[in-house]
PDB file of C-alpha atoms in Angstrom:
ATOM      1  CA  MET A1207      -8.532  26.379  -8.500  1.00 47.00           C
ATOM      2  CA  SER A1208      -7.471  25.660  -4.859  1.00 58.00           C
ATOM      3  CA  GLY A1209     -11.549  24.356  -4.003  1.00 63.00           C
ATOM      4  CA  SER A1210     -10.622  21.789  -6.271  1.00 71.00           C
ATOM      5  CA  TRP A1211      -6.997  20.984  -4.462  1.00 70.00           C
ATOM      6  CA  GLY A1212      -8.677  21.410  -0.953  1.00 79.00           C
ATOM      7  CA  LYS A1213     -11.929  18.629  -2.144  1.00 84.00           C
ATOM      8  CA  MET A1214      -8.968  16.239  -3.683  1.00 84.00           C
ATOM      9  CA  THR A1215      -7.018  15.765  -0.326  1.00 89.00           C
ATOM     10  CA  ALA A1216     -10.038  15.483   1.877  1.00 91.00           C
ATOM     11  CA  VAL A1217     -10.061  12.422  -1.371  1.00 92.00           C
ATOM     12  CA  MET A1218      -6.794  11.504  -0.537  1.00 94.00           C
ATOM     13  CA  TRP A1219      -6.968  11.570   3.212  1.00 95.00           C
ATOM     14  CA  ALA A1220     -10.402   9.783   3.542  1.00 95.00           C
ATOM     15  CA  THR A1221      -9.193   6.644   1.314  1.00 96.00           C
ATOM     16  CA  LEU A1222      -6.278   6.626   3.175  1.00 96.00           C
ATOM     17  CA  VAL A1223      -8.217   6.123   6.500  1.00 96.00           C
ATOM     18  CA  ILE A1224     -10.294   3.765   4.847  1.00 96.00           C
ATOM     19  CA  ALA A1225      -7.743   1.614   3.951  1.00 97.00           C
ATOM     20  CA  LEU A1226      -5.743   1.856   7.223  1.00 96.00           C
ATOM     21  CA  LEU A1227      -9.163   0.766   8.971  1.00 95.00           C
ATOM     22  CA  LEU A1228      -9.548  -1.871   6.058  1.00 95.00           C
ATOM     23  CA  SER A1229      -6.180  -3.126   7.609  1.00 94.00           C
ATOM     24  CA  VAL A1230      -7.053  -4.114  10.678  1.00 92.00           C
ATOM     25  CA  ALA A1231     -11.229  -5.145  10.190  1.00 93.00           C
ATOM     26  CA  PRO A1232     -12.446  -8.211  11.396  1.00 91.00           C
ATOM     27  CA  MET A1233     -12.335 -11.225   9.252  1.00 91.00           C
ATOM     28  CA  PRO A1234     -12.964 -14.588   9.174  1.00 92.00           C
ATOM     29  CA  GLU A1235      -9.837 -17.010  10.715  1.00 89.00           C
ATOM     30  CA  HIS A1236      -9.805 -18.860   7.407  1.00 88.00           C
ATOM     31  CA  LEU A1237      -9.337 -15.574   5.062  1.00 90.00           C
ATOM     32  CA  GLU A1238      -6.647 -13.667   7.211  1.00 89.00           C
ATOM     33  CA  ILE A1239      -3.856 -15.416   5.572  1.00 90.00           C
ATOM     34  CA  GLY A1240      -4.870 -13.423   2.680  1.00 92.00           C
ATOM     35  CA  ARG A1241      -5.549  -9.993   3.893  1.00 94.00           C
ATOM     36  CA  PRO A1242      -5.129  -7.246   1.061  1.00 96.00           C
ATOM     37  CA  LEU A1243      -1.835  -4.664   1.940  1.00 97.00           C
ATOM     38  CA  TRP A1244      -4.879  -2.307   1.983  1.00 97.00           C
ATOM     39  CA  LEU A1245      -3.313   0.097   2.634  1.00 97.00           C
ATOM     40  CA  ALA A1246       0.157   0.019   0.916  1.00 97.00           C
ATOM     41  CA  LEU A1247      -2.282  -0.667  -2.232  1.00 98.00           C
ATOM     42  CA  VAL A1248      -4.157   2.955  -1.624  1.00 97.00           C
ATOM     43  CA  LEU A1249      -0.726   4.947  -1.164  1.00 97.00           C
ATOM     44  CA  THR A1250       0.349   3.346  -4.312  1.00 97.00           C
ATOM     45  CA  PHE A1251      -2.290   4.872  -5.803  1.00 97.00           C
ATOM     46  CA  TRP A1252      -2.120   8.324  -4.505  1.00 96.00           C
ATOM     47  CA  ALA A1253       1.903   7.813  -4.871  1.00 96.00           C
ATOM     48  CA  ILE A1254       1.630   6.912  -8.840  1.00 96.00           C
ATOM     49  CA  ASN A1255      -1.482   9.955  -9.347  1.00 93.00           C
ATOM     50  CA  TYR A1256       0.394  13.154  -7.278  1.00 92.00           C
ATOM     51  CA  PRO A1257       3.584  12.140  -6.352  1.00 91.00           C
ATOM     52  CA  HIS A1258       4.213  15.640  -4.689  1.00 90.00           C
ATOM     53  CA  GLN A1259       2.180  15.268  -2.290  1.00 90.00           C
ATOM     54  CA  VAL A1260       1.768  11.670  -0.737  1.00 90.00           C
ATOM     55  CA  GLY A1261       5.838  10.697  -0.162  1.00 90.00           C
ATOM     56  CA  LEU A1262       7.951   9.552   1.929  1.00 95.00           C
ATOM     57  CA  LEU A1263       6.478  11.725   5.262  1.00 95.00           C
ATOM     58  CA  THR A1264       3.100  10.802   4.731  1.00 95.00           C
ATOM     59  CA  ALA A1265       4.254   6.410   4.209  1.00 96.00           C
ATOM     60  CA  TRP A1266       6.086   6.816   7.182  1.00 97.00           C
ATOM     61  CA  GLY A1267       3.082   8.338   9.694  1.00 96.00           C
ATOM     62  CA  LEU A1268       0.735   6.123   8.310  1.00 97.00           C
ATOM     63  CA  GLY A1269       2.753   3.422   9.005  1.00 96.00           C
ATOM     64  CA  LEU A1270       3.460   4.319  13.103  1.00 96.00           C
ATOM     65  CA  ALA A1271      -0.263   4.251  12.607  1.00 96.00           C
ATOM     66  CA  GLN A1272      -0.205   0.595  11.388  1.00 95.00           C
ATOM     67  CA  ASP A1273       2.455  -0.166  13.990  1.00 94.00           C
ATOM     68  CA  ILE A1274      -0.222   1.279  16.340  1.00 95.00           C
ATOM     69  CA  LEU A1275      -3.206  -1.155  15.235  1.00 93.00           C
ATOM     70  CA  TYR A1276      -0.920  -3.948  14.705  1.00 91.00           C
ATOM     71  CA  GLY A1277       0.518  -3.581  18.272  1.00 88.00           C
ATOM     72  CA  THR A1278       3.426  -4.640  16.137  1.00 87.00           C
ATOM     73  CA  LEU A1279       7.352  -3.389  16.681  1.00 87.00           C
ATOM     74  CA  PHE A1280       7.067   0.318  16.091  1.00 91.00           C
ATOM     75  CA  GLY A1281       8.333   1.705  12.851  1.00 93.00           C
ATOM     76  CA  GLN A1282       7.999  -1.888  11.560  1.00 94.00           C
ATOM     77  CA  HIS A1283       4.972  -1.080   9.433  1.00 95.00           C
ATOM     78  CA  ALA A1284       6.157   2.218   9.093  1.00 96.00           C
ATOM     79  CA  LEU A1285      10.152   1.222   7.041  1.00 96.00           C
ATOM     80  CA  ALA A1286       8.011  -1.330   4.835  1.00 97.00           C
ATOM     81  CA  LEU A1287       5.554   1.464   3.608  1.00 97.00           C
ATOM     82  CA  VAL A1288       8.385   4.471   3.468  1.00 97.00           C
ATOM     83  CA  LEU A1289      10.326   1.527   1.695  1.00 97.00           C
ATOM     84  CA  VAL A1290       6.928   0.884  -1.524  1.00 98.00           C
ATOM     85  CA  VAL A1291       6.253   4.946  -1.891  1.00 97.00           C
ATOM     86  CA  PHE A1292       9.787   5.210  -2.451  1.00 97.00           C
ATOM     87  CA  LEU A1293      10.199   2.892  -4.914  1.00 97.00           C
ATOM     88  CA  VAL A1294       6.527   3.840  -6.354  1.00 97.00           C
ATOM     89  CA  VAL A1295       7.073   7.087  -6.866  1.00 96.00           C
ATOM     90  CA  THR A1296      11.016   6.195  -8.344  1.00 96.00           C
ATOM     91  CA  LEU A1297       9.456   4.738 -11.138  1.00 96.00           C
ATOM     92  CA  GLN A1298       6.068   6.389 -10.934  1.00 95.00           C
ATOM     93  CA  GLN A1299       6.811   7.210 -14.577  1.00 94.00           C
ATOM     94  CA  ARG A1300       7.440   4.250 -15.742  1.00 94.00           C
ATOM     95  CA  LEU A1301       4.156   3.243 -14.105  1.00 94.00           C
ATOM     96  CA  LYS A1302       1.763   5.410 -15.346  1.00 94.00           C
ATOM     97  CA  LEU A1303       3.132   3.925 -18.538  1.00 94.00           C
ATOM     98  CA  PHE A1304       2.533   0.726 -18.198  1.00 95.00           C
ATOM     99  CA  PRO A1305      -1.440  -1.397 -18.465  1.00 95.00           C
ATOM    100  CA  LEU A1306      -2.893  -2.299 -15.194  1.00 95.00           C
ATOM    101  CA  TRP A1307      -1.249  -5.869 -15.548  1.00 96.00           C
ATOM    102  CA  GLN A1308       2.168  -4.737 -16.279  1.00 96.00           C
ATOM    103  CA  GLN A1309       1.496  -2.281 -13.300  1.00 96.00           C
ATOM    104  CA  SER A1310       0.741  -5.681 -11.089  1.00 97.00           C
ATOM    105  CA  CYS A1311       3.339  -7.342 -12.731  1.00 96.00           C
ATOM    106  CA  ALA A1312       5.763  -4.476 -10.791  1.00 97.00           C
ATOM    107  CA  LEU A1313       3.950  -4.102  -8.015  1.00 97.00           C
ATOM    108  CA  LEU A1314       4.334  -7.812  -7.091  1.00 97.00           C
ATOM    109  CA  VAL A1315       8.323  -7.438  -6.887  1.00 97.00           C
ATOM    110  CA  ILE A1316       7.655  -3.739  -5.121  1.00 98.00           C
ATOM    111  CA  TYR A1317       5.385  -5.397  -2.724  1.00 98.00           C
ATOM    112  CA  GLY A1318       7.349  -8.273  -2.291  1.00 96.00           C
ATOM    113  CA  LEU A1319      10.324  -6.552  -0.889  1.00 97.00           C
ATOM    114  CA  ALA A1320       8.645  -5.124   1.561  1.00 97.00           C
ATOM    115  CA  GLN A1321       6.644  -8.026   3.424  1.00 96.00           C
ATOM    116  CA  LEU A1322      11.189  -9.442   2.763  1.00 95.00           C
ATOM    117  CA  VAL A1323      11.390  -6.130   5.360  1.00 95.00           C
ATOM    118  CA  LEU A1324       8.797  -7.039   7.432  1.00 93.00           C
ATOM    119  CA  LEU A1325       9.845 -10.329   7.437  1.00 92.00           C
ATOM    120  CA  TRP A1326      13.675 -10.139   8.959  1.00 92.00           C
ATOM    121  CA  LEU A1327      11.902  -7.541  11.166  1.00 91.00           C
ATOM    122  CA  SER A1328      10.139  -9.598  12.711  1.00 88.00           C
ATOM    123  CA  THR A1329      12.272 -12.734  12.224  1.00 88.00           C
ATOM    124  CA  LEU A1330      14.723  -9.632  14.854  1.00 88.00           C
ATOM    125  CA  SER A1331      13.199  -9.340  17.800  1.00 84.00           C
ATOM    126  CA  GLY A1332      11.894 -13.050  18.263  1.00 84.00           C
ATOM    127  CA  MET A1333       8.969 -13.408  16.017  1.00 82.00           C
ATOM    128  CA  ARG A1334       9.141 -16.873  13.893  1.00 79.00           C
ATOM    129  CA  PRO A1335       6.138 -16.018  11.749  1.00 79.00           C
ATOM    130  CA  GLU A1336       5.389 -18.219   8.593  1.00 83.00           C
ATOM    131  CA  ILE A1337       6.528 -17.568   5.483  1.00 83.00           C
ATOM    132  CA  GLY A1338       2.768 -17.976   4.298  1.00 81.00           C
ATOM    133  CA  TYR A1339       1.720 -14.339   6.273  1.00 86.00           C
ATOM    134  CA  TYR A1340       3.868 -12.630   4.459  1.00 90.00           C
ATOM    135  CA  ALA A1341       3.996 -14.009   0.661  1.00 93.00           C
ATOM    136  CA  VAL A1342      -0.060 -14.773   0.010  1.00 95.00           C
ATOM    137  CA  PRO A1343      -1.134 -10.655   1.209  1.00 96.00           C
ATOM    138  CA  VAL A1344       1.485 -10.033  -1.470  1.00 97.00           C
ATOM    139  CA  LEU A1345      -0.101 -12.006  -3.921  1.00 97.00           C
ATOM    140  CA  VAL A1346      -3.927 -10.830  -3.033  1.00 97.00           C
ATOM    141  CA  SER A1347      -3.033  -7.656  -3.419  1.00 97.00           C
ATOM    142  CA  CYS A1348      -1.888  -7.415  -7.145  1.00 96.00           C
ATOM    143  CA  LEU A1349      -4.590  -9.843  -8.263  1.00 97.00           C
ATOM    144  CA  LEU A1350      -6.146  -6.675  -6.504  1.00 97.00           C
ATOM    145  CA  TRP A1351      -5.020  -3.583  -8.174  1.00 97.00           C
ATOM    146  CA  PRO A1352      -6.487  -3.456 -11.529  1.00 97.00           C
ATOM    147  CA  TRP A1353      -9.747  -2.996  -9.981  1.00 97.00           C
ATOM    148  CA  LEU A1354      -8.757  -0.867  -6.601  1.00 97.00           C
ATOM    149  CA  TYR A1355      -7.139   1.282  -9.553  1.00 97.00           C
ATOM    150  CA  LEU A1356     -10.857   1.811 -11.302  1.00 96.00           C
ATOM    151  CA  LEU A1357     -12.295   2.793  -8.361  1.00 96.00           C
ATOM    152  CA  LEU A1358     -10.118   4.658  -6.581  1.00 96.00           C
ATOM    153  CA  SER A1359      -9.623   6.884 -10.174  1.00 94.00           C
ATOM    154  CA  ASN A1360     -13.227   6.613 -10.919  1.00 93.00           C
ATOM    155  CA  VAL A1361     -13.792   8.281  -6.892  1.00 91.00           C
ATOM    156  CA  LYS A1362     -11.150  10.822  -7.589  1.00 81.00           C
ATOM    157  CA  ARG A1363     -12.616  12.801 -10.680  1.00 80.00           C
ATOM    158  CA  LEU A1364     -16.078  13.267  -8.670  1.00 72.00           C
TER     159      LEU A1364
END
């Protein structure tokens, strides 16, 4: 039991680190607006399946790492990821019962709220970001959710 749990923890952290790296990986400029919310997606998967292991502290730490990688206001992404994980863990029992397309619809609202917080914080810090840079990643992430869920479910079984 202990060995399989250690393996699962290693897989969980490996996927979270990969998601963190994907969130800053170079993309063509015209595709940058549609970059999925990789870290939020992977955190959501693990929070749905293992809510007692992936919680607010994990989201906060990874959000601070994302703030450092992006060079944004310290704590900005951390606050958004904590909001995502809080809502996902709160709704975890319901989300597990939903089919994947309904999960995507619920995540559209959750990620939209998180991006709204990021937009609000960016505006308060004096930047004038375009709303498209916050709305399009939410749509792309929700379209990507069923495929990522199936992929991570298969990785989890290994």
